[in-house]
Coordinates of C-alpha atoms in Angstrom, one line a residue:
Chain A
M28 CA 24.0 4.0 -27.7
G29 CA 21.9 5.0 -30.6
Q30 CA 19.0 2.6 -30.3
Y31 CA 15.6 4.2 -30.7
F32 CA 12.1 2.9 -31.2
Q33 CA 10.9 6.1 -33.0
Q34 CA 14.1 7.9 -34.0
E35 CA 12.2 10.6 -35.9
I36 CA 10.5 11.7 -32.7
E37 CA 13.0 10.8 -30.1
T38 CA 15.8 12.7 -31.8
A39 CA 13.6 15.4 -33.5
S40 CA 14.6 19.0 -33.6
R41 CA 13.0 21.2 -30.9
D42 CA 11.2 23.2 -33.6
Y43 CA 9.6 20.0 -35.0
L44 CA 8.6 18.9 -31.5
R45 CA 7.1 22.3 -30.7
A46 CA 5.1 22.2 -34.0
I47 CA 3.6 18.8 -33.1
Q48 CA 2.9 19.9 -29.5
S49 CA 1.2 23.1 -30.6
A50 CA -1.0 21.3 -33.1
R51 CA -2.0 18.7 -30.6
L52 CA -2.6 21.2 -27.8
I53 CA -5.0 23.2 -30.0
Q54 CA -6.8 20.0 -31.0
M55 CA -7.0 18.8 -27.4
V56 CA -8.3 22.1 -26.0
K57 CA -11.0 22.0 -28.6
N58 CA -11.9 18.4 -27.7
C59 CA -12.1 19.4 -24.0
Y60 CA -14.2 22.4 -24.6
E61 CA -16.7 20.6 -26.9
N62 CA -16.9 17.3 -25.1
V63 CA -16.2 17.7 -21.4
A64 CA -18.7 19.8 -19.5
F65 CA -16.2 20.1 -16.6
Y66 CA -13.7 21.8 -18.9
K67 CA -16.2 24.0 -20.7
E68 CA -17.3 25.3 -17.4
K69 CA -13.7 25.9 -16.2
F70 CA -12.7 27.6 -19.5
D71 CA -15.9 29.8 -19.5
A72 CA -15.2 30.8 -15.9
I73 CA -11.9 32.4 -16.9
G74 CA -13.2 33.6 -20.3
L75 CA -11.0 31.3 -22.3
L76 CA -12.0 30.1 -25.7
P77 CA -10.4 27.3 -27.7
G78 CA -9.4 29.9 -30.2
D79 CA -7.2 31.7 -27.6
I80 CA -4.7 28.8 -27.7
H81 CA -2.4 29.3 -30.7
S82 CA 0.7 27.3 -29.7
I83 CA 2.2 25.3 -26.9
D84 CA 3.5 28.6 -25.4
D85 CA -0.1 29.4 -24.5
I86 CA -0.3 26.4 -22.1
P87 CA 0.1 28.6 -18.9
K88 CA -3.3 30.2 -19.8
L89 CA -5.0 26.9 -19.1
P90 CA -6.4 26.0 -15.7
F91 CA -5.0 23.1 -13.7
T92 CA -6.7 19.7 -13.1
T93 CA -6.2 17.9 -9.8
K94 CA -6.9 14.4 -8.5
Q95 CA -9.8 16.0 -6.6
D96 CA -11.4 16.9 -10.0
L97 CA -11.2 13.2 -11.0
R98 CA -12.8 12.2 -7.7
D99 CA -15.6 14.8 -8.1
T100 CA -16.4 13.5 -11.5
Y101 CA -16.0 9.8 -10.6
P102 CA -16.1 7.5 -12.5
F103 CA -16.3 8.7 -16.1
G104 CA -17.1 12.5 -15.8
L105 CA -13.9 13.7 -17.5
F106 CA -14.1 11.3 -20.4
A107 CA -14.3 13.1 -23.7
V108 CA -15.4 10.3 -26.0
P109 CA -18.6 8.2 -26.3
K110 CA -18.5 4.6 -25.0
D111 CA -18.1 3.2 -28.5
R112 CA -14.7 4.8 -28.8
L113 CA -13.4 3.5 -25.5
V114 CA -11.4 0.3 -25.6
R115 CA -9.9 0.1 -22.1
I116 CA -10.4 1.2 -18.5
H117 CA -7.8 1.2 -15.8
A118 CA -8.0 2.5 -12.2
S119 CA -5.8 3.3 -9.3
S120 CA -6.6 3.9 -5.7
G121 CA -7.9 7.3 -4.7
T122 CA -7.6 9.1 -1.4
T123 CA -10.8 8.1 0.3
G124 CA -11.6 4.7 -1.0
K125 CA -12.9 5.7 -4.4
Q126 CA -10.7 4.7 -7.3
T127 CA -9.3 7.1 -9.9
V128 CA -10.7 5.8 -13.1
V129 CA -9.0 6.4 -16.5
G130 CA -10.1 5.4 -20.0
Y131 CA -8.4 4.9 -23.4
T132 CA -9.4 4.9 -27.0
Q133 CA -7.6 2.7 -29.5
D134 CA -5.2 5.5 -30.3
D135 CA -4.6 6.3 -26.6
V136 CA -3.5 2.7 -26.0
L137 CA -1.3 2.9 -29.1
H138 CA 0.4 6.1 -27.9
W139 CA 0.9 4.8 -24.4
S140 CA 2.3 1.5 -25.9
E141 CA 4.7 3.7 -27.9
G142 CA 6.0 5.2 -24.7
A143 CA 6.5 1.7 -23.2
A144 CA 8.2 0.5 -26.4
R145 CA 10.5 3.5 -26.4
A146 CA 11.5 2.7 -22.8
L147 CA 12.2 -1.0 -23.8
V148 CA 14.3 0.0 -26.7
A149 CA 16.2 2.6 -24.7
A150 CA 16.9 -0.2 -22.2
G151 CA 18.4 -2.3 -25.0
A152 CA 15.5 -4.5 -26.0
T153 CA 14.8 -5.6 -29.6
K154 CA 12.1 -7.5 -31.4
E155 CA 14.1 -10.6 -30.9
D156 CA 13.7 -10.5 -27.2
Y157 CA 11.5 -12.2 -24.6
I158 CA 10.0 -9.6 -22.3
H159 CA 9.1 -11.0 -19.0
V160 CA 6.4 -8.9 -17.4
S161 CA 6.1 -9.4 -13.7
Y162 CA 4.0 -6.4 -12.9
G163 CA 0.5 -7.2 -11.8
Y164 CA -2.1 -7.5 -14.6
G165 CA -5.4 -5.9 -13.9
L166 CA -6.8 -2.4 -13.2
F167 CA -3.2 -1.4 -12.3
T168 CA -1.5 -0.2 -15.5
G169 CA 1.9 -1.8 -14.9
G170 CA 1.3 -5.3 -16.4
L171 CA -0.7 -4.4 -19.5
G172 CA 1.4 -1.2 -20.1
L173 CA 4.6 -3.1 -20.6
H174 CA 2.9 -6.0 -22.2
Y175 CA 1.5 -3.8 -25.0
G176 CA 4.8 -2.0 -25.3
A177 CA 6.6 -5.3 -25.8
E178 CA 4.1 -6.4 -28.5
L179 CA 4.2 -3.0 -30.3
L180 CA 8.0 -3.4 -30.4
G181 CA 7.5 -6.8 -32.0
A182 CA 9.2 -8.5 -29.1
T183 CA 7.6 -11.4 -27.3
A184 CA 5.6 -10.5 -24.1
I185 CA 5.5 -13.2 -21.4
P186 CA 2.7 -12.1 -19.1
V187 CA 3.9 -13.8 -16.0
S188 CA 2.2 -11.2 -13.7
S189 CA 3.4 -10.9 -10.1
G190 CA 3.9 -13.6 -7.4
N191 CA 5.2 -17.2 -7.2
T192 CA 8.8 -16.1 -7.3
K193 CA 10.3 -19.6 -7.8
R194 CA 8.1 -20.0 -10.9
Q195 CA 9.3 -16.6 -12.1
V196 CA 12.9 -17.8 -11.8
Q197 CA 12.1 -21.0 -13.6
I198 CA 10.6 -19.0 -16.5
L199 CA 13.6 -16.7 -16.6
Q200 CA 15.7 -19.9 -16.9
D201 CA 13.6 -22.2 -19.1
F202 CA 12.0 -19.6 -21.4
G203 CA 15.2 -17.5 -21.5
S204 CA 13.6 -14.2 -20.7
N205 CA 15.8 -11.3 -22.0
F206 CA 14.2 -8.4 -20.1
L207 CA 12.4 -8.3 -16.8
C208 CA 9.7 -5.7 -16.0
C209 CA 8.5 -5.3 -12.4
T210 CA 8.9 -3.1 -9.4
P211 CA 12.5 -2.6 -8.3
S212 CA 11.8 -4.3 -4.9
Y213 CA 10.4 -7.3 -6.6
A214 CA 13.4 -7.4 -8.9
M215 CA 15.6 -7.5 -5.8
F216 CA 13.5 -10.3 -4.5
I217 CA 13.7 -12.3 -7.7
G218 CA 17.5 -11.7 -7.7
E219 CA 17.8 -13.1 -4.2
T220 CA 15.7 -16.1 -5.1
V221 CA 17.9 -16.8 -8.1
A222 CA 20.9 -16.9 -5.7
E223 CA 18.9 -19.1 -3.2
M224 CA 18.1 -21.5 -5.9
G225 CA 21.8 -21.8 -6.6
I226 CA 21.6 -20.3 -10.1
D227 CA 24.5 -18.2 -11.4
P228 CA 22.8 -15.1 -12.9
K229 CA 25.5 -15.1 -15.6
T230 CA 24.0 -18.3 -17.0
L231 CA 20.6 -16.6 -17.5
P232 CA 19.9 -15.0 -20.9
L233 CA 18.5 -11.9 -19.0
R234 CA 20.2 -8.7 -20.2
G235 CA 18.2 -5.9 -18.8
G236 CA 15.2 -4.8 -16.8
I237 CA 12.7 -1.9 -16.6
F238 CA 11.7 -1.2 -13.1
G239 CA 9.2 1.3 -11.9
A240 CA 6.0 1.9 -10.0
E241 CA 7.9 2.7 -6.8
P242 CA 10.8 4.9 -5.7
W243 CA 14.2 3.4 -5.8
T244 CA 17.7 4.6 -5.1
D245 CA 20.9 4.3 -7.1
N246 CA 22.2 1.8 -4.6
M247 CA 19.2 -0.4 -5.3
R248 CA 20.0 -0.1 -9.0
K249 CA 23.5 -1.4 -8.4
E250 CA 22.2 -4.2 -6.2
I251 CA 19.7 -5.3 -8.8
E252 CA 22.4 -5.1 -11.5
R253 CA 24.7 -7.3 -9.4
L254 CA 22.1 -9.8 -8.3
L255 CA 20.7 -10.4 -11.8
D256 CA 23.8 -9.5 -13.8
I257 CA 21.8 -7.0 -15.9
K258 CA 21.4 -3.3 -16.6
A259 CA 18.5 -1.8 -14.8
H260 CA 16.5 1.1 -16.2
D261 CA 13.9 3.3 -14.6
I262 CA 10.4 4.0 -16.0
Y263 CA 7.9 6.5 -14.9
G264 CA 4.2 7.0 -15.4
L265 CA 0.9 7.4 -13.8
S266 CA -2.5 6.1 -14.9
E267 CA -4.0 9.6 -15.0
I268 CA -1.6 10.4 -17.8
A269 CA -1.3 6.9 -19.4
G270 CA 0.7 4.4 -17.3
P271 CA 4.3 3.3 -17.4
G272 CA 6.1 4.9 -20.3
V273 CA 5.4 8.5 -19.7
S274 CA 9.1 8.9 -19.3
Y275 CA 12.1 6.5 -19.2
D276 CA 15.8 6.1 -18.6
C277 CA 18.3 5.9 -21.4
D278 CA 21.8 4.5 -21.1
A279 CA 23.1 7.9 -19.8
F280 CA 21.0 7.4 -16.6
D281 CA 20.9 11.2 -16.2
G282 CA 17.2 11.9 -16.1
L283 CA 14.2 10.3 -17.7
H284 CA 13.2 11.3 -21.3
V285 CA 9.6 12.4 -21.4
C286 CA 7.4 11.3 -24.3
E287 CA 6.6 15.0 -24.6
D288 CA 4.9 14.5 -28.0
Y289 CA 2.0 13.0 -26.1
F290 CA 2.5 14.0 -22.5
Y291 CA 3.7 17.6 -22.2
P292 CA 5.5 18.3 -18.9
E293 CA 5.8 21.5 -17.0
I294 CA 7.3 22.3 -13.6
V295 CA 5.3 24.8 -11.5
D296 CA 5.6 26.3 -8.1
P297 CA 3.4 24.1 -5.9
E298 CA 2.2 27.1 -3.9
T299 CA 1.5 29.7 -6.6
G300 CA 1.2 27.5 -9.7
D301 CA 3.7 29.7 -11.6
P302 CA 5.8 28.0 -14.2
L303 CA 9.4 27.4 -13.1
P304 CA 12.5 27.4 -15.4
D305 CA 14.6 24.4 -16.3
G306 CA 16.7 23.1 -13.5
T307 CA 14.4 24.3 -10.7
F308 CA 12.6 21.7 -8.7
G309 CA 8.9 22.1 -8.4
E310 CA 5.6 20.2 -9.0
L311 CA 5.5 18.1 -12.1
V312 CA 2.4 18.9 -14.3
F313 CA 1.4 17.0 -17.4
T314 CA -1.0 17.9 -20.2
C315 CA -2.2 14.9 -22.2
I316 CA -1.9 16.7 -25.6
G317 CA -2.1 13.5 -27.5
K318 CA -5.0 11.8 -25.7
E319 CA -8.6 11.4 -26.7
A320 CA -10.5 9.7 -24.0
L321 CA -9.1 11.4 -21.0
P322 CA -7.5 14.7 -22.2
L323 CA -6.3 16.0 -18.8
V324 CA -5.3 19.7 -18.9
R325 CA -2.3 20.6 -16.7
Y326 CA -2.7 17.7 -14.3
R327 CA -0.9 18.2 -11.0
T328 CA 1.0 15.0 -10.3
R329 CA 2.1 16.1 -6.8
D330 CA 5.6 14.7 -7.7
I331 CA 8.5 17.0 -7.2
S332 CA 10.9 17.0 -10.1
A333 CA 12.9 19.3 -12.5
L334 CA 13.2 19.5 -16.3
T335 CA 16.2 19.9 -18.5
H336 CA 16.5 20.5 -22.2
E337 CA 20.2 20.1 -22.2
H338 CA 21.9 17.8 -24.8
C339 CA 21.8 14.1 -23.7
S340 CA 24.7 11.8 -24.7
C341 CA 22.2 9.2 -25.9
G342 CA 21.1 11.5 -28.8
R343 CA 17.5 11.9 -27.7
T344 CA 16.2 15.4 -27.8
L345 CA 13.2 14.7 -25.7
V346 CA 13.2 16.7 -22.5
R347 CA 14.4 15.0 -19.4
M348 CA 12.8 15.0 -15.9
A349 CA 14.8 14.3 -12.8
K350 CA 13.9 11.2 -10.8
P351 CA 11.2 12.7 -8.5
R352 CA 12.5 13.6 -5.1
G353 CA 9.3 13.6 -3.1
R354 CA 5.7 14.5 -3.0
T355 CA 3.8 17.7 -2.3
D356 CA 1.2 15.6 -0.5
D357 CA 1.3 12.7 1.9
M358 CA 0.8 9.8 -0.5
L359 CA 2.8 6.6 0.2
I360 CA 3.7 3.9 -2.3
I361 CA 3.4 0.5 -0.8
R362 CA 4.6 -2.3 -3.2
G363 CA 3.6 -0.2 -6.1
V364 CA 0.2 0.8 -4.8
N365 CA -0.6 4.4 -3.9
V366 CA -1.8 4.7 -0.4
F367 CA -3.0 7.9 1.3
P368 CA -3.1 8.2 5.1
S369 CA -6.7 9.6 4.7
Q370 CA -7.8 6.2 3.3
V371 CA -6.5 4.5 6.4
E372 CA -8.3 7.0 8.6
H373 CA -11.5 6.4 6.5
V374 CA -11.3 2.6 7.2
I375 CA -10.7 3.2 10.9
L376 CA -13.7 5.5 11.2
E377 CA -15.8 3.2 9.2
Q378 CA -15.0 0.4 11.7
G379 CA -16.3 2.6 14.5
L380 CA -12.9 3.3 16.0
E381 CA -11.4 6.6 17.1
P382 CA -9.2 8.1 14.4
N383 CA -6.0 7.6 16.3
Y384 CA -3.6 5.6 14.3
Q385 CA 0.0 5.5 13.1
I386 CA 1.3 4.1 9.9
V387 CA 4.8 2.5 9.9
V388 CA 6.3 1.6 6.6
E389 CA 9.4 -0.6 6.5
R390 CA 11.3 -2.5 3.8
I391 CA 11.8 -6.0 5.0
D392 CA 13.6 -8.4 2.8
N393 CA 13.2 -5.8 0.0
L394 CA 9.4 -5.8 0.3
D395 CA 7.4 -2.9 1.7
V396 CA 5.6 -3.8 4.9
M397 CA 3.0 -1.4 6.1
T398 CA 1.8 -1.7 9.7
V399 CA -1.1 0.3 11.0
L400 CA -1.0 0.9 14.7
V401 CA -4.5 1.1 16.0
E402 CA -5.6 1.9 19.6
L403 CA -7.6 -0.9 21.1
S404 CA -11.2 0.0 21.9
D405 CA -13.1 -1.6 24.8
A406 CA -15.4 -3.3 22.4
M407 CA -12.6 -5.0 20.5
F408 CA -11.0 -6.4 23.6
S409 CA -11.9 -9.8 25.0
D410 CA -10.4 -12.4 27.4
S411 CA -10.3 -14.7 24.3
M412 CA -7.2 -14.5 22.0
A413 CA -9.2 -15.9 19.1
A414 CA -11.8 -13.1 19.5
V415 CA -9.1 -10.3 19.6
E416 CA -7.4 -11.9 16.6
A417 CA -10.7 -11.9 14.7
E418 CA -11.0 -8.2 15.4
E419 CA -7.5 -7.7 14.0
R420 CA -8.4 -9.7 10.9
R421 CA -11.6 -7.7 10.4
L422 CA -9.6 -4.5 10.3
Q423 CA -7.0 -6.1 8.1
N424 CA -9.6 -7.2 5.6
A425 CA -11.2 -3.7 5.6
M426 CA -7.8 -2.1 4.9
L427 CA -7.1 -4.6 2.1
S428 CA -10.4 -3.9 0.4
T429 CA -10.0 -0.1 0.6
L430 CA -6.3 0.2 0.0
G431 CA -5.8 -2.6 -2.4
V432 CA -2.6 -3.7 -0.5
S433 CA -2.3 -5.9 2.6
T434 CA -1.3 -4.3 5.9
K435 CA -0.4 -5.6 9.3
I436 CA -2.6 -4.4 12.1
Q437 CA -0.9 -3.8 15.5
L438 CA -3.2 -3.1 18.4
V439 CA -1.8 -0.7 21.0
D440 CA -3.0 0.6 24.3
P441 CA -5.7 3.2 24.3
R442 CA -4.5 6.9 24.3
S443 CA -1.0 5.7 23.6
L444 CA -0.6 7.2 20.1
P445 CA 0.0 10.9 19.4
R446 CA -3.3 12.9 19.2
S447 CA -4.4 14.6 16.1
E448 CA -4.2 18.0 17.7
G449 CA -1.3 20.0 16.3
K450 CA 0.9 17.9 14.1
A451 CA 0.4 14.3 14.9
V452 CA 3.1 12.1 13.4
R453 CA 0.8 9.8 11.3
V454 CA 3.4 8.2 9.1
I455 CA 6.8 6.8 10.0
D456 CA 8.5 5.8 6.8
K457 CA 11.7 3.8 7.6
R458 CA 12.5 2.9 4.0
G459 CA 14.9 5.8 3.4
V460 CA 13.8 6.5 -0.2
T461 CA 11.8 9.4 -1.5
Q462 CA 8.2 8.8 -2.6
Y463 CA 6.8 9.6 -6.0
N464 CA 4.1 8.9 -8.4
V465 CA 3.4 5.7 -10.1
H466 CA 1.2 4.3 -12.8
Chain B
M548 CA -21.3 -21.0 40.2
A549 CA -18.5 -19.0 38.6
I550 CA -15.3 -17.2 39.3
Q551 CA -14.8 -13.6 38.0
Q552 CA -11.6 -13.4 36.1
I553 CA -10.2 -10.1 34.8
S554 CA -8.4 -9.8 31.5
V555 CA -5.9 -7.0 30.7
F556 CA -4.5 -6.1 27.3
I557 CA -0.7 -6.0 27.4
E558 CA 1.3 -4.5 24.6
N559 CA 4.5 -6.3 24.1
K560 CA 6.7 -3.6 25.7
A561 CA 9.3 -4.2 28.4
G562 CA 7.9 -3.7 31.9
R563 CA 4.2 -3.9 31.1
L564 CA 3.5 -6.9 33.2
A565 CA 5.4 -5.6 36.2
E566 CA 3.5 -2.3 35.8
I567 CA 0.1 -4.0 36.0
L568 CA 1.1 -6.2 38.9
T569 CA 2.4 -3.1 40.7
I570 CA -0.8 -1.2 40.2
L571 CA -2.8 -4.1 41.6
A572 CA -0.5 -4.6 44.6
E573 CA -0.7 -0.9 45.4
A574 CA -4.4 -1.1 45.2
G575 CA -4.3 -3.9 47.8
Q576 CA -5.5 -6.6 45.5
D577 CA -4.9 -10.1 46.5
I578 CA -3.8 -12.0 43.4
R579 CA -4.8 -15.6 43.5
A580 CA -3.6 -16.7 40.1
F581 CA -2.7 -15.4 36.7
S582 CA -1.7 -16.6 33.2
V583 CA -0.7 -14.9 30.0
A584 CA -1.9 -15.7 26.5
E585 CA 0.6 -14.2 24.0
K586 CA 1.3 -13.6 20.4
A587 CA 4.1 -11.6 18.9
E588 CA 2.7 -8.1 19.3
F589 CA 0.5 -8.3 22.4
G590 CA -0.7 -10.5 25.2
I591 CA -3.8 -11.0 27.3
L592 CA -3.1 -11.2 31.0
R593 CA -5.8 -13.2 32.9
L594 CA -6.0 -12.8 36.6
I595 CA -8.0 -13.9 39.6
V596 CA -8.1 -11.1 42.2
H597 CA -10.3 -10.7 45.2
D598 CA -12.2 -7.6 44.1
P599 CA -12.4 -7.7 40.3
D600 CA -14.6 -4.6 39.8
A601 CA -12.2 -2.4 41.8
A602 CA -9.2 -3.8 40.0
I603 CA -10.7 -3.1 36.6
A604 CA -11.6 0.5 37.6
E605 CA -8.0 1.0 38.9
L606 CA -6.4 -0.4 35.8
K607 CA -8.7 1.6 33.5
S608 CA -7.8 4.8 35.3
K609 CA -4.2 4.0 34.5
G610 CA -4.9 3.7 30.8
F611 CA -5.2 -0.1 30.5
T612 CA -7.9 -2.0 28.8
A613 CA -9.5 -4.5 31.1
K614 CA -12.6 -6.7 31.2
K615 CA -14.4 -9.1 33.5
T616 CA -15.4 -12.6 32.4
D617 CA -17.0 -15.4 34.3
V618 CA -15.0 -18.6 34.2
L619 CA -15.7 -22.0 35.5
G620 CA -13.7 -23.1 38.6
I621 CA -13.4 -26.7 39.5
L622 CA -12.2 -28.0 42.8
I623 CA -9.7 -30.7 42.1
E624 CA -9.5 -33.6 44.5
D625 CA -6.1 -34.8 45.4
E626 CA -6.2 -37.9 43.3
T627 CA -4.7 -39.0 40.1
G628 CA -6.8 -38.1 37.0
A629 CA -9.2 -35.8 38.8
S630 CA -8.9 -33.0 36.3
V631 CA -8.8 -35.4 33.3
K632 CA -12.3 -36.6 34.3
A633 CA -13.7 -33.1 34.3
I634 CA -12.3 -32.3 30.8
Q635 CA -13.4 -35.6 29.4
L636 CA -17.0 -35.0 30.6
L637 CA -17.1 -31.6 29.0
S638 CA -15.5 -32.8 25.8
A639 CA -18.0 -35.7 25.5
A640 CA -20.8 -33.2 25.9
G641 CA -19.4 -31.1 23.1
I642 CA -18.4 -28.3 25.4
N643 CA -15.3 -26.6 24.0
V644 CA -12.7 -25.3 26.5
E645 CA -11.1 -22.2 25.1
Y646 CA -8.3 -21.9 27.7
T647 CA -7.6 -23.3 31.1
F648 CA -5.1 -22.7 33.9
A649 CA -4.8 -24.0 37.5
F650 CA -3.6 -22.9 40.8
V651 CA -3.3 -24.2 44.4
M652 CA -4.1 -22.8 47.8
P653 CA -1.5 -24.6 49.8
Q654 CA -2.7 -23.4 53.2
N655 CA -6.0 -25.1 52.6
R656 CA -4.5 -28.0 50.7
L657 CA -6.8 -27.2 47.7
A658 CA -6.2 -27.1 44.0
F659 CA -8.5 -25.4 41.4
L660 CA -8.8 -25.7 37.7
L661 CA -10.2 -22.7 35.8
L662 CA -11.9 -23.3 32.5
R663 CA -13.3 -20.9 29.9
V664 CA -16.3 -22.3 28.2
A665 CA -19.1 -20.6 26.3
D666 CA -21.9 -21.6 28.6
N667 CA -21.0 -21.8 32.3
D668 CA -24.4 -22.9 33.5
T669 CA -24.7 -25.9 31.3
A670 CA -21.1 -26.9 32.2
T671 CA -21.6 -26.4 35.9
K672 CA -24.8 -28.6 35.8
L673 CA -23.0 -31.3 34.0
L674 CA -20.1 -31.4 36.3
E675 CA -22.2 -31.2 39.5
E676 CA -24.3 -34.1 38.3
N677 CA -21.1 -36.1 38.0
A678 CA -20.0 -35.3 41.5
I679 CA -17.3 -32.7 40.5
R680 CA -17.4 -29.7 42.7
T681 CA -17.4 -26.2 41.2
A682 CA -16.3 -23.1 43.0
N683 CA -17.5 -19.6 43.2
H684 CA -15.4 -16.5 43.7
A685 CA -15.6 -16.5 47.5
D686 CA -14.3 -20.1 47.6
V687 CA -10.9 -19.1 46.3
F688 CA -10.3 -16.3 48.7

């Protein structure tokens, strides 16, 4: 232990951290008030002026921001900087088909990369290492997030992206990747492929991995560690706040250290919004105190977690958050992609079908498989198998284009699914892991 | 000339086929023939019954999805290669057969081939011109 990317911050005194946080919060609130009409209106409505914020202790005075607010101001309504200062856009799926769009200035990308670099170093990576990034590259923050983190560290990023697992293994072997970054389920799959290809994982130079973007259990960690003969660290993040690197595991594996110098966390009662003390589970809320382009104020993540400021054996003083244990909404995470049942309903209605459906999520061969049960309509049915299959495919394509993840469609008899009256069971999740936010 | 076939959606659940056949039997439907097209999650049951409209109404009232389709029925002479000739004619004319099944009526010593083609009239005309007899619904009951 004792490896840090930015020791002066990661092991800073609480007073020093609070001073940084206070200065950044004051600056951020001013930025919001002056440059984001949405926030000016919100602050004015409660009679709050930027001058009323004197330190980080004043944070409960500020109003919350929700995913709905991002949706209402889609795509760029909450951006606080002019276009010439933006350097990057990412997006993740929203709840009704519209994406949640986020933007970054040069400094925002740098600070996010610092988070990812801290996570890499906490997992044992050095600038000598090859960092194999198997997260998807694109609007999703996973790929580029770890990629920039690796480069900032001075390590060598290998932007493999996801898919083509045999080639992944070949690169692990031939390039000698030292760290693997991907979803935990994909790490399992890679691990199994290594075994199938008859390669002894002990012969690979791989030492560790950073796995996030979907929930995973301690048993999965042990399985990945066994299959790949590595140490597996968790990483947390969400695009609204930055991306992967908002918080990360250290070798103590006893909660994820939050980069609270940029992303200030709070736990609040999901019903009342009241702040909750350390050790109490509630809704995780972040304020992007170090961000310029999208300075979200008290953003409700919907993830359920708890914070602790207790001493960590790794030496870091950064507050730790518990691995989230669930959601306050019905969001599902399918192969790293956020999916809301309301999106599925939206597609079904759009296709002219009755909104009777059921979502079944399973983990088959360590990959999430989502099946949407749809009641067959008279119009979809035909004596021809090819025609019914074409209807299935049409629905499948519509789901893929709205959800951003492939689903299986299963046609069932009309009126055979639970009705929406009362509490229809819309989602059956057989994966046995809790759900929480991702990039 | 065509035969009215009914198609019923069957979910791949134990006992579904028996359930459909029971409903039809209880409704007094004479089932001349049936076949099942299947994939992993569901199947399409195709049947020839004597009163297709009544059968569809009955099945729908029990929550099934059912439809009526006109299919081509060919009377097969009892000689080698009779059905091959019909299919060759259709194929030479570029008429695609989506599915087919056959049945016999032993008491009359008759055999029928059912063919699903896009355009029954054109196919019927072609076959009749080549001395192949087609059947209508009444012929098979």
